[in-house]
Tab-separated table of C-alpha atoms and ligand atoms in Angstrom:
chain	number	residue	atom	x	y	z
A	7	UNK	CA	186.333	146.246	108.127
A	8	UNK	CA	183.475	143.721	107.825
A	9	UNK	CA	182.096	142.542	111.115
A	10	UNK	CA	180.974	139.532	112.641
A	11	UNK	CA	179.192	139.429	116.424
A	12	UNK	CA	177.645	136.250	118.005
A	13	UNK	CA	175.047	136.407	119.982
A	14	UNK	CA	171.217	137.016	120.684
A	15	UNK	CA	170.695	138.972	123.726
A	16	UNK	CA	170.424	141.708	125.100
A	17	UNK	CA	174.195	142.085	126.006
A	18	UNK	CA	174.471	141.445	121.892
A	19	UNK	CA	171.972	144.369	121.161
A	20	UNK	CA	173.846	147.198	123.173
A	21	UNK	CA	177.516	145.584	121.391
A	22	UNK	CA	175.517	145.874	118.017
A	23	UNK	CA	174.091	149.453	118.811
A	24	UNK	CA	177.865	150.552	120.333
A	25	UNK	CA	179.572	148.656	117.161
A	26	UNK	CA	177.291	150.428	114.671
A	27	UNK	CA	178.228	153.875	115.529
A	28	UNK	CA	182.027	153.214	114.595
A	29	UNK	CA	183.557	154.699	111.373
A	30	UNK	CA	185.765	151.575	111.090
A	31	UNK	CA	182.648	149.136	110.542
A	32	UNK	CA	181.993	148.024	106.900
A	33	UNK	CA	179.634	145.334	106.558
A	34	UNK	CA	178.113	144.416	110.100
A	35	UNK	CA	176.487	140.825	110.469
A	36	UNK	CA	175.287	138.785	113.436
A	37	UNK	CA	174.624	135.107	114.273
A	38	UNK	CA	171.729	134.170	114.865
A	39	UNK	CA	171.004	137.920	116.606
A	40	UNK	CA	167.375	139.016	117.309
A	41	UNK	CA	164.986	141.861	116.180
A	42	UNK	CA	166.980	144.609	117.746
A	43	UNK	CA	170.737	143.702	116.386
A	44	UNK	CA	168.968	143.752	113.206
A	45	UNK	CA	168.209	147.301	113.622
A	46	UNK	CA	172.341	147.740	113.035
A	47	UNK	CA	173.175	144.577	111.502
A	48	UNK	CA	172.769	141.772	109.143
A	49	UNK	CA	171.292	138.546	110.521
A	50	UNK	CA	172.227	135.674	108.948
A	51	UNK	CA	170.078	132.585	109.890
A	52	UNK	CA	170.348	128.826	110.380
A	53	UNK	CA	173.782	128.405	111.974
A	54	UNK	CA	174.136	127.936	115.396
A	55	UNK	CA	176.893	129.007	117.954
A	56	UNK	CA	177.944	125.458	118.695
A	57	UNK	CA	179.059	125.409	114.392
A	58	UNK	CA	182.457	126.530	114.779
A	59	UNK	CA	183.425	124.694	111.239
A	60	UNK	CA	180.675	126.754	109.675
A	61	UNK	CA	180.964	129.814	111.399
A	62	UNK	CA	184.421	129.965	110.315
A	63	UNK	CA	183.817	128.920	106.540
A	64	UNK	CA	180.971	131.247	106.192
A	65	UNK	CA	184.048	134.380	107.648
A	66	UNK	CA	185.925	133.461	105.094
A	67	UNK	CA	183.654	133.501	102.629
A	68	UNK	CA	182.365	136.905	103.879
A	69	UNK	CA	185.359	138.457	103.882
A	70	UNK	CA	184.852	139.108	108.042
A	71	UNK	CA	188.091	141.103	109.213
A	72	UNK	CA	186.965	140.834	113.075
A	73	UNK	CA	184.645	138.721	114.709
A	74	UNK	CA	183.189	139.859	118.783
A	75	UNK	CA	182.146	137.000	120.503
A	76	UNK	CA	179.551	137.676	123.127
A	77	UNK	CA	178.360	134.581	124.916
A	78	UNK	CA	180.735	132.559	126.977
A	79	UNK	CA	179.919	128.869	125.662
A	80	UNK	CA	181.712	129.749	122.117
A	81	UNK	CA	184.881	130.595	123.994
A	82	UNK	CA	185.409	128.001	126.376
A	83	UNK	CA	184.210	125.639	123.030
A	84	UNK	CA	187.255	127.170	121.400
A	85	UNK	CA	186.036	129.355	118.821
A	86	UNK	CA	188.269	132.337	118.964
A	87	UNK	CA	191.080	129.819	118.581
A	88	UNK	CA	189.999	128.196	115.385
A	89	UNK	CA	189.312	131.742	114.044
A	90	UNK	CA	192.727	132.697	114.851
A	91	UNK	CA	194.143	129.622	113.478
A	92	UNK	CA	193.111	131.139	109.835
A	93	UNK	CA	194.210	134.656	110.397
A	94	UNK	CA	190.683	136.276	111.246
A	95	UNK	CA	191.041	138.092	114.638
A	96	UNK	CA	188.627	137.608	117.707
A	97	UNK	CA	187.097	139.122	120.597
A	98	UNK	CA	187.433	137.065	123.448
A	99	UNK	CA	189.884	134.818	125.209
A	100	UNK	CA	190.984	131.396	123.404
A	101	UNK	CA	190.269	128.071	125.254
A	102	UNK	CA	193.073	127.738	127.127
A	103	UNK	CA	192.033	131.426	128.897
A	104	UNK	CA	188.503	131.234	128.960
A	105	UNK	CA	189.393	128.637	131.306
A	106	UNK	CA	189.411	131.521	134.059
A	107	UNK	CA	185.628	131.055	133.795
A	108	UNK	CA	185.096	127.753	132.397
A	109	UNK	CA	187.101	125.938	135.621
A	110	UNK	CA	186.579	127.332	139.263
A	111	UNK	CA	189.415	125.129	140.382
A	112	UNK	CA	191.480	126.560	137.670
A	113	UNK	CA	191.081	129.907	138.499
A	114	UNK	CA	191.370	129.206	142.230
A	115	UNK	CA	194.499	127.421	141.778
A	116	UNK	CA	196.138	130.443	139.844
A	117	UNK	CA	194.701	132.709	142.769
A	118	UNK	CA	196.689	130.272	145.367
A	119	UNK	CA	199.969	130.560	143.234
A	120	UNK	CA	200.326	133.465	142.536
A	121	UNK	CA	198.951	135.280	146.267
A	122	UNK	CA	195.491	137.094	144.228
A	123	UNK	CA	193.395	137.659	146.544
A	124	UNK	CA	190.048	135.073	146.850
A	125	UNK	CA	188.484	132.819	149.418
A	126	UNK	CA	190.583	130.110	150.805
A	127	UNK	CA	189.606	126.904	149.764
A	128	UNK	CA	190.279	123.112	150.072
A	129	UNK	CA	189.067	120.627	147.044
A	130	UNK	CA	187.717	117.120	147.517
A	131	UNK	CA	187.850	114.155	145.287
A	132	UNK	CA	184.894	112.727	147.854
A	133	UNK	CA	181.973	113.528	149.607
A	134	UNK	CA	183.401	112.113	152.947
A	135	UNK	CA	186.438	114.065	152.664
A	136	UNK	CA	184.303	117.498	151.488
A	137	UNK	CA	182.592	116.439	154.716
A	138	UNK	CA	185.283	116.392	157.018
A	139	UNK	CA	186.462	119.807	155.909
A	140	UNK	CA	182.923	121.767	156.166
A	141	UNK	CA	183.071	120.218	159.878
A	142	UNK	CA	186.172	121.267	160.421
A	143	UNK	CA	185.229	125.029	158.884
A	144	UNK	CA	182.066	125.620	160.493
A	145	UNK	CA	179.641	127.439	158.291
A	146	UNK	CA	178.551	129.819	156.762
A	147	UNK	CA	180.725	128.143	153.733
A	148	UNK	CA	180.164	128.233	150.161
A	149	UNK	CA	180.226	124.775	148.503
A	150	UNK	CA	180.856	124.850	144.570
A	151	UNK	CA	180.853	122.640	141.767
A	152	UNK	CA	183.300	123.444	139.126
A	153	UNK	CA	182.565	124.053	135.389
A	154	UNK	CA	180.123	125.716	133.582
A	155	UNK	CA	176.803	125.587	135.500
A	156	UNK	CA	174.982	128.471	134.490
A	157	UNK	CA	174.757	130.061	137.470
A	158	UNK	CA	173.305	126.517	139.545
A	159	UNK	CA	176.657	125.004	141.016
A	160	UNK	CA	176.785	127.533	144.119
A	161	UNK	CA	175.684	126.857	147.347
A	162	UNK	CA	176.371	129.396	150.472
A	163	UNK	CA	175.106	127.122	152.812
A	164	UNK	CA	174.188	129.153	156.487
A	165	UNK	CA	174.197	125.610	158.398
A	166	UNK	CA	176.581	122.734	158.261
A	167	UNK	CA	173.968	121.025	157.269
A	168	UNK	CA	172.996	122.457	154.765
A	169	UNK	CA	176.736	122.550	153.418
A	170	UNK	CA	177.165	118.557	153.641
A	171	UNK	CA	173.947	118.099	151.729
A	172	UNK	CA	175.269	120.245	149.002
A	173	UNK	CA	179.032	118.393	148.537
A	174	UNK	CA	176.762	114.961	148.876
A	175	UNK	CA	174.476	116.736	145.728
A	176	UNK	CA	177.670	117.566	144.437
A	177	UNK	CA	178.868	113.389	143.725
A	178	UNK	CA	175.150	112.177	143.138
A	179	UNK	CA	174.485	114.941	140.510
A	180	UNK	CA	177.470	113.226	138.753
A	181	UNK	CA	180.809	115.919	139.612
A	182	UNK	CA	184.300	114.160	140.801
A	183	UNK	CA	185.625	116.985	142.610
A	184	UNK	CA	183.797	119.656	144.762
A	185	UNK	CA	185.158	122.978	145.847
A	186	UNK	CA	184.895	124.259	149.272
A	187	UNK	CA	185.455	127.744	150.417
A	188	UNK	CA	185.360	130.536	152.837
A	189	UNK	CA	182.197	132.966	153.398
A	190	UNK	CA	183.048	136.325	151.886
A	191	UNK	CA	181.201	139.141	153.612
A	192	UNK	CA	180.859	142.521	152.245
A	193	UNK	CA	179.357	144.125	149.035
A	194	UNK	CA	179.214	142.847	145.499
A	195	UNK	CA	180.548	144.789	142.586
A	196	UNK	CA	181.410	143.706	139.363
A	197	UNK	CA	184.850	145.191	137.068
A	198	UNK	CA	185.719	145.172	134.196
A	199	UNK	CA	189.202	145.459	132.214
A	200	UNK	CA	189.959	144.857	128.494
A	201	UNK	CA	193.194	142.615	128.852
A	202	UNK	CA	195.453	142.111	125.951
A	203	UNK	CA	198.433	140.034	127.383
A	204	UNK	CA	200.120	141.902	129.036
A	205	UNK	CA	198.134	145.287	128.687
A	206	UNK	CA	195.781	145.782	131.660
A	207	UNK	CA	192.754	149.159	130.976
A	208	UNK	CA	190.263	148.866	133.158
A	209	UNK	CA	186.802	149.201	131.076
A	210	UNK	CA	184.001	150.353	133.890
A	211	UNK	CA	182.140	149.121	136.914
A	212	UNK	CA	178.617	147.524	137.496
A	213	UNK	CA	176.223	146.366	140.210
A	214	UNK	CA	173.508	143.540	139.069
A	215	UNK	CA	170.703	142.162	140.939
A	216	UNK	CA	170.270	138.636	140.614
A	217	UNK	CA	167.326	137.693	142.582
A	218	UNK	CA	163.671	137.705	140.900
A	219	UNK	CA	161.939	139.937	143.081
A	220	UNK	CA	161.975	143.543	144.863
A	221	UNK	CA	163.768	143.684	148.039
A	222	UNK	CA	166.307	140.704	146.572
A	223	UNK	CA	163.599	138.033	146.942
A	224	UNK	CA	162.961	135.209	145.040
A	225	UNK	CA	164.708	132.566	143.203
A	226	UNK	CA	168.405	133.835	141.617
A	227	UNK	CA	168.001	134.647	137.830
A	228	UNK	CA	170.620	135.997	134.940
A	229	UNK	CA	170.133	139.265	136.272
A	230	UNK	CA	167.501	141.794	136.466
A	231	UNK	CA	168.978	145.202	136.529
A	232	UNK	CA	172.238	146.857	136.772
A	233	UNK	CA	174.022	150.309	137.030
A	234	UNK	CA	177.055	151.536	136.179
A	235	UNK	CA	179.501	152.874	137.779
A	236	UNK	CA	179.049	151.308	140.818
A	237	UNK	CA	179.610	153.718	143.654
A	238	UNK	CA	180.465	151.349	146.058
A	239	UNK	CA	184.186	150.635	144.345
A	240	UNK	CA	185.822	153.646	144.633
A	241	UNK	CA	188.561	155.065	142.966
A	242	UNK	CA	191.089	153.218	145.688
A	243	UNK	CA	189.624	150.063	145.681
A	244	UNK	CA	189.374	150.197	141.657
A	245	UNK	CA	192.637	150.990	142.015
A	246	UNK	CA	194.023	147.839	144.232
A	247	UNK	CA	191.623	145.461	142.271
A	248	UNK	CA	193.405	146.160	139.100
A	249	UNK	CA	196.916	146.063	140.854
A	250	UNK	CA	196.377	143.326	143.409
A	251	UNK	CA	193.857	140.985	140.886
A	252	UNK	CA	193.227	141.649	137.771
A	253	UNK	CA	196.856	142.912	136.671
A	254	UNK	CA	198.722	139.710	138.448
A	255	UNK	CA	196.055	137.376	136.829
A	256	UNK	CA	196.818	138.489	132.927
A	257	UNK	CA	200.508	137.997	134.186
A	258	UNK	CA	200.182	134.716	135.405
A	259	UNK	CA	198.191	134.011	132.460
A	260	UNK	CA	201.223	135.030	130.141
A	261	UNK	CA	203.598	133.353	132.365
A	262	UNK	CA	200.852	130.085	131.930
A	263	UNK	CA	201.380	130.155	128.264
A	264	UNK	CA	197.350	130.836	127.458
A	265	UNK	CA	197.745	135.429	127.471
A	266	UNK	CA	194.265	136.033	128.190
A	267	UNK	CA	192.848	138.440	125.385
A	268	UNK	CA	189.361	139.503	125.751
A	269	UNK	CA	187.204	141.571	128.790
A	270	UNK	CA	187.634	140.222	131.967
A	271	UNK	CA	185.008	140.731	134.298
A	272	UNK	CA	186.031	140.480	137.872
A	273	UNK	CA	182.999	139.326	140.109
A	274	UNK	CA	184.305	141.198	143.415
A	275	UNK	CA	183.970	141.021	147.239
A	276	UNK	CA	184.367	144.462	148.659
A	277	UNK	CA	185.796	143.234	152.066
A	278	UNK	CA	187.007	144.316	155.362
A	279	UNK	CA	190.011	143.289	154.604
A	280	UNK	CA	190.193	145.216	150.589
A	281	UNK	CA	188.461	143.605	146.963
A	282	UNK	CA	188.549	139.883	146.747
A	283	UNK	CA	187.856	137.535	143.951
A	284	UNK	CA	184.615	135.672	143.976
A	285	UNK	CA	184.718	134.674	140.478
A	286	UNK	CA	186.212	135.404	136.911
A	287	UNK	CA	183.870	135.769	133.904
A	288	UNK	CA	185.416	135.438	129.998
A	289	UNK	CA	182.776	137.995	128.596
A	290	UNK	CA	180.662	141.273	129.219
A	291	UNK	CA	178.135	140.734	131.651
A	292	UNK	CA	174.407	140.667	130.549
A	293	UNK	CA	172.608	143.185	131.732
A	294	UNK	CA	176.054	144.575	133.038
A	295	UNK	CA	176.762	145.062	129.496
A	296	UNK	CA	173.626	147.113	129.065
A	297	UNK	CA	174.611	149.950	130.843
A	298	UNK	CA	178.788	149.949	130.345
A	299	UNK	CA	178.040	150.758	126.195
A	300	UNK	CA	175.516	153.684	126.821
A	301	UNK	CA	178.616	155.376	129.068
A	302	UNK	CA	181.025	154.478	126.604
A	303	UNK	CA	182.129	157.326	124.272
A	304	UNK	CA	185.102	156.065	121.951
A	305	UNK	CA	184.845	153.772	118.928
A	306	UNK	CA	184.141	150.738	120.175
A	307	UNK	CA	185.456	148.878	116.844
A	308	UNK	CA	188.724	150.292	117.636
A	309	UNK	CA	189.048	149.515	121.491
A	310	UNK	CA	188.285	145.813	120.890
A	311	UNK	CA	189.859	144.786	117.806
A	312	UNK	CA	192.977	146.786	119.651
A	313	UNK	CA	192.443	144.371	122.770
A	314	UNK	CA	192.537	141.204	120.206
A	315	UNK	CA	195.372	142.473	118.295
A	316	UNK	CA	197.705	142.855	121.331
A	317	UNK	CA	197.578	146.574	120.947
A	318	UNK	CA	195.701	148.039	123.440
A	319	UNK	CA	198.383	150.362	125.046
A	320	UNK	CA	197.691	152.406	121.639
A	321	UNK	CA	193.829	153.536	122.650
A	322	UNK	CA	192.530	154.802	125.764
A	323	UNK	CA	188.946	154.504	126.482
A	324	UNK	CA	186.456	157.340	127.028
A	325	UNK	CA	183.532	157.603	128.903
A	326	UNK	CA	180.809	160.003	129.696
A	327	UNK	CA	180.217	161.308	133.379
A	328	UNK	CA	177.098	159.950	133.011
A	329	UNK	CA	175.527	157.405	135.363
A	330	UNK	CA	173.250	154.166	133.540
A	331	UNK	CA	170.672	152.110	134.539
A	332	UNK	CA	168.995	149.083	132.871
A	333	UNK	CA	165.644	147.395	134.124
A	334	UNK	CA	165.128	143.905	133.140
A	335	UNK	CA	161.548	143.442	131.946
A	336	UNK	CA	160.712	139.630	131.861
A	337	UNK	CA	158.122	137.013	130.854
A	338	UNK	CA	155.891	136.700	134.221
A	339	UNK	CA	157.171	133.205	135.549
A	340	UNK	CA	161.027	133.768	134.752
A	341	UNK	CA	162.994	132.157	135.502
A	342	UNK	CA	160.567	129.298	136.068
A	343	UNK	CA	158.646	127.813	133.544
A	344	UNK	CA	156.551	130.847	131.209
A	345	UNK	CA	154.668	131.655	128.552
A	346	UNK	CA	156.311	133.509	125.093
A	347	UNK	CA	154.862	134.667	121.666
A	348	UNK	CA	152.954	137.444	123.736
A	349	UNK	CA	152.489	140.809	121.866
A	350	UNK	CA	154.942	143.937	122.945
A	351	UNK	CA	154.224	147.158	122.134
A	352	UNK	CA	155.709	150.870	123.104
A	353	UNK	CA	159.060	150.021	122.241
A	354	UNK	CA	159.653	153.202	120.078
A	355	UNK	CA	157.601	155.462	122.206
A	356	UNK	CA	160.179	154.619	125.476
A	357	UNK	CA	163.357	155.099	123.313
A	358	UNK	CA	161.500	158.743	122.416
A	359	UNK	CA	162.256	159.836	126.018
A	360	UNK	CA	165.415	161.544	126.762
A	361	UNK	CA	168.327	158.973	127.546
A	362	UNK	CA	166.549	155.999	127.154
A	363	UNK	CA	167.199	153.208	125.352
A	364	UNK	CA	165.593	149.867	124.771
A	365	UNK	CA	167.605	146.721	124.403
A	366	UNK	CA	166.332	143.708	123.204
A	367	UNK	CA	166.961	140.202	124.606
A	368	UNK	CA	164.184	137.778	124.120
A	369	UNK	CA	162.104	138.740	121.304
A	370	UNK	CA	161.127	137.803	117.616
A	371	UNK	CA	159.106	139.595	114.866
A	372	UNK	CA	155.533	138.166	114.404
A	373	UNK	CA	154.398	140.269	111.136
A	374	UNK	CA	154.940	143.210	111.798
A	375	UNK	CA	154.585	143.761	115.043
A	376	UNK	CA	157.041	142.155	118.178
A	377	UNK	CA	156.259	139.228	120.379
A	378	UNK	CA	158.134	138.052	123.555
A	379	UNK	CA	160.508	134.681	123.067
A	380	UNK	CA	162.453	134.001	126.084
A	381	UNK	CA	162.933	134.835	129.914
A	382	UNK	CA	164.241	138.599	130.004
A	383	UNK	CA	163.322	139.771	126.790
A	384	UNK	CA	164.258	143.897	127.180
A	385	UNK	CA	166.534	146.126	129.373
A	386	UNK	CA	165.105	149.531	129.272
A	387	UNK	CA	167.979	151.270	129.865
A	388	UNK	CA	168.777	154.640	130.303
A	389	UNK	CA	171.704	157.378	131.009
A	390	UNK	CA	171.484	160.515	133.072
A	391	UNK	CA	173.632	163.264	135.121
A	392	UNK	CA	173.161	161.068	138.573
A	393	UNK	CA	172.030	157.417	139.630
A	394	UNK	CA	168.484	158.948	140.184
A	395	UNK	CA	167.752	160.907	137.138
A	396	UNK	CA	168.914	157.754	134.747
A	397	UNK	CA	166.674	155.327	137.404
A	398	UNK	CA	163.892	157.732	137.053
A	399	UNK	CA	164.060	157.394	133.062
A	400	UNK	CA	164.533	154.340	132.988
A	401	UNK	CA	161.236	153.544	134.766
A	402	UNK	CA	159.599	156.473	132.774
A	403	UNK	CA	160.532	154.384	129.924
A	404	UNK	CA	159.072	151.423	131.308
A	405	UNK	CA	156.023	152.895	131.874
A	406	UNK	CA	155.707	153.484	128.512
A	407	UNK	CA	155.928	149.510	127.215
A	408	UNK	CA	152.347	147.938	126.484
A	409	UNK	CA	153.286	144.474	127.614
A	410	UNK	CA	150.677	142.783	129.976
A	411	UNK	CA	152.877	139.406	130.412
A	412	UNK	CA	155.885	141.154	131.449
A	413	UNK	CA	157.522	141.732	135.129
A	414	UNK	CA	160.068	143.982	136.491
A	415	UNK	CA	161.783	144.901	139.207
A	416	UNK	CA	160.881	148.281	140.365
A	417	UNK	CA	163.922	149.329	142.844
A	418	UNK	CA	166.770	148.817	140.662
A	419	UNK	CA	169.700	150.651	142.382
A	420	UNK	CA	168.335	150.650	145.912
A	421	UNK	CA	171.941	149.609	147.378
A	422	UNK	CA	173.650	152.533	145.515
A	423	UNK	CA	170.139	155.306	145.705
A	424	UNK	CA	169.734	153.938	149.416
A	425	UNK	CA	166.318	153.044	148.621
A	426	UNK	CA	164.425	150.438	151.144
A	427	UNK	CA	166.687	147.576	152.109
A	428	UNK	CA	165.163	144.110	152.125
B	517	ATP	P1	177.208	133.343	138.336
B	517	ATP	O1	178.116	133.224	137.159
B	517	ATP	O2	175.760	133.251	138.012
B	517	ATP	O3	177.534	134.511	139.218
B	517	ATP	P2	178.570	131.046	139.355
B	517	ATP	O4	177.978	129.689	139.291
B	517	ATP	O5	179.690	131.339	138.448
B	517	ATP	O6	177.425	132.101	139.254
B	517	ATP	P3	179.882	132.317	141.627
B	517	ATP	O7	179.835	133.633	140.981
B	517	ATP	O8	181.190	131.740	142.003
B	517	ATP	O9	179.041	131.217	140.843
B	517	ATP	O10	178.962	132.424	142.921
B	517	ATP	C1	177.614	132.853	142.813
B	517	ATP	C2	177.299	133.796	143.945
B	517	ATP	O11	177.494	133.142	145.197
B	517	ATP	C3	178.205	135.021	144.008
B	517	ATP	O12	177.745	136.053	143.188
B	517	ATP	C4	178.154	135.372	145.478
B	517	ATP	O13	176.994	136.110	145.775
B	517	ATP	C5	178.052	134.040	146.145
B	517	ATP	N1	179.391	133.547	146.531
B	517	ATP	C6	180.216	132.777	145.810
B	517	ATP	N2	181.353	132.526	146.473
B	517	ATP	C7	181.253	133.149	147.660
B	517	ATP	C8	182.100	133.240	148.816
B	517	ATP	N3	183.265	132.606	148.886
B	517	ATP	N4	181.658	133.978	149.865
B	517	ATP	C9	180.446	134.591	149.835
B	517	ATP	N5	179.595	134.516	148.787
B	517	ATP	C10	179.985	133.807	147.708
């Protein structure tokens, strides 16, 4: 079967490296992809994500039997569902579902209705009224904005203060409706299940670190580590995630007429009271993504097109005991304003090690040699038997880049190794 992924990061580069090793793959391509998915795959230039008329000509010109979407914007844009629409099967949720990412009040809504447990909430068409109700809360309180913000529309807010500034930014920066909700307090753990309908398989656990800086300091980013499993959600509260969350929310999906098809990544609260929803993501996470495929042992070609073709209670998963860790290396200034185009070397010399891998995100080929080209630009990843030995390759393997304008964390893990606590 001739293959199609979308995508250019790092999250794109494990897919391609995962996708590669499957008997079922024929021709592999990638759009636009970057110097690492062209290790595995094709890259075919000069048509952007946003080109869903293209993109789709250019499959059926290709002869593409299964496209894997990786980024989220191509999803909620509608892709999968014009794909479908001429018979070539997708990875990844149509419109209509990818609206459990795309809309926070959507997804809260469905929570409400259908007793999933989340945050409560109340939703405000004004910033008096939004007001009124964080007054009436108290803080801490978590003010939202709803669609796609990348990350930017979330405010916990300590003081109440600090809360009605937020719903006021909420109305000037140009939103009509502003979400309001309870503080959640416990750990963070993100989980993942391939969804197919009505067929629920869980698909592994994660821990990311969002903040910039050791110790969790610093401004939030897209991530700069992860590890997988995440120790944290154990086998019971895996358990009553899938039953109490994610396996209601692909039935009210059904019952909503948009079945939700694709991974669904669960962004969880471990809390006193069991797992709660903090949010709902349409896609792998990236660098979550990063350390899932290294633990992954089955034929990944299989598993998804399965999960798009409504067949997924054919294949089971396998996975390796093995624990993974990725380290974000990233241009010094991310995610503020910094420099690209400068040379990276040691790349081959880091993947020599045992279990380590190098993934690339941000990067482009200058001659022969590689130069950086975005914010993160690898995830030096690695597997081992425990947490510790794949964190201590992982950093061996760092130690091993030549790249003078790069930064990294350096205690990846510390919640789950019970390293220094900031
Ligand atoms: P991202 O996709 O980058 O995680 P987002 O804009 O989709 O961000 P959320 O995931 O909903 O926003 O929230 C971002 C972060 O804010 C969460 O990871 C969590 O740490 C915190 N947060 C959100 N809602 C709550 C809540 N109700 N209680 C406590 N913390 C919360």
């Amino acid at each position: 079967m001739n293959i199609l992924l979308l995508g250019s990061g790092g999250r794109e580069h494990a897919l391609a490296w995962k996708l590669a090793q499957s008997p079922n793959i024929g021709q592999f391509y990638a759009i636009p992809g970057n110097p690492g998915i062209a290790e595995h795959a094709e890259l075919i230039e000069g048509i952007p994500l946003s080109a869903h008329d293209t993109i789709v000509k250019w499959c059926q010109d290709h002869g593409i039997g299964f496209v894997v979407v990786g980024p989220e914007a191509p999803l909620v844009a509608g892709l999968v569902d014009r794909l479908e629409a001429v018979g070539i099967p997708a990875f990844g949720p149509t419109a209509a579902a990818a609206r459990l990412e795309g809309s926070k009040l959507f997804t809260k809504e469905l929570c409400k209705a259908n007793s999933i447990p989340t945050a409560a909430f109340g939703r405000f068409t004004s910033a008096a009224e939004g007001a009124a109700y964080v007054r009436q809360q108290g803080a801490p309180i978590v003010v939202k904005a709803d669609g796609l913000m990348a990350g930017k529309g979330v405010v916990v807010a300590l003081s109440e203060e600090e809360a009605v500034d937020a719903v006021e930014q909420v109305f000037t920066g140009g939103g009509t409706e502003v979400l309001i909700e309870e503080f959640m307090e416990g750990e963070e753990a993100s989980l993942f299940a391939l969804v197919d309908g009505e067929t629920v398989v869980l698909f592994g656990s994660a821990q990311d670190h969002k903040r910039a800086f050791d110790g969790d300091l610093g401004p939030n980013t897209g991530g700069m580590g992860a590890y997988s499993p995440a120790p944290v959600l154990t086998p019971e509260l895996e358990r009553r995630a899938l039953d109490e969350i994610l396996i209601p929310t692909a039935r009210a999906m059904v019952a909503a007429g948009a079945p939700y098809r694709g991974v669904l990544y669960a962004g969880l609260m471990l809390t006193a009271d069991g797992p709660k929803l903090v949010e709902y993501n349409c896609r792998f996470g990236d660098p979550e993504c990063q350390v899932l495929m290294p633990r992954f042992t089955g034929d990944l070609v299989q598993v998804l097109h399965a999960t798009a073709t409504g067949r997924l209670a054919e294949v089971t998963p396998e996975w390796s005991q093995d624990a993974a860790m990725t380290v974000v290396y990233a241009s010094r200034g991310y995610p503020g304003p910094h420099q690209v185009g400068s040379p990276i070397g040691g790349l081959d010399a880091a993947a020599e090690l045992d279990g380590v891998l190098v993934f690339q995100a941000g990067t482009r080929r200058k001659g022969v040699g590689l130069v950086s080209n975005g914010g993160r630009v690898l995830n030096v990843t690695a597997t081992g038997a425990t947490l510790g030995e794949a964190r201590d390759r992982a950093y061996a393997g760092i130690a091993r880049i030549e790249w003078p304008d790069g930064f990294y964390r350096s205690d990846i893990g510390w919640r789950a190794l019970g390293k220094a606590t900031p």
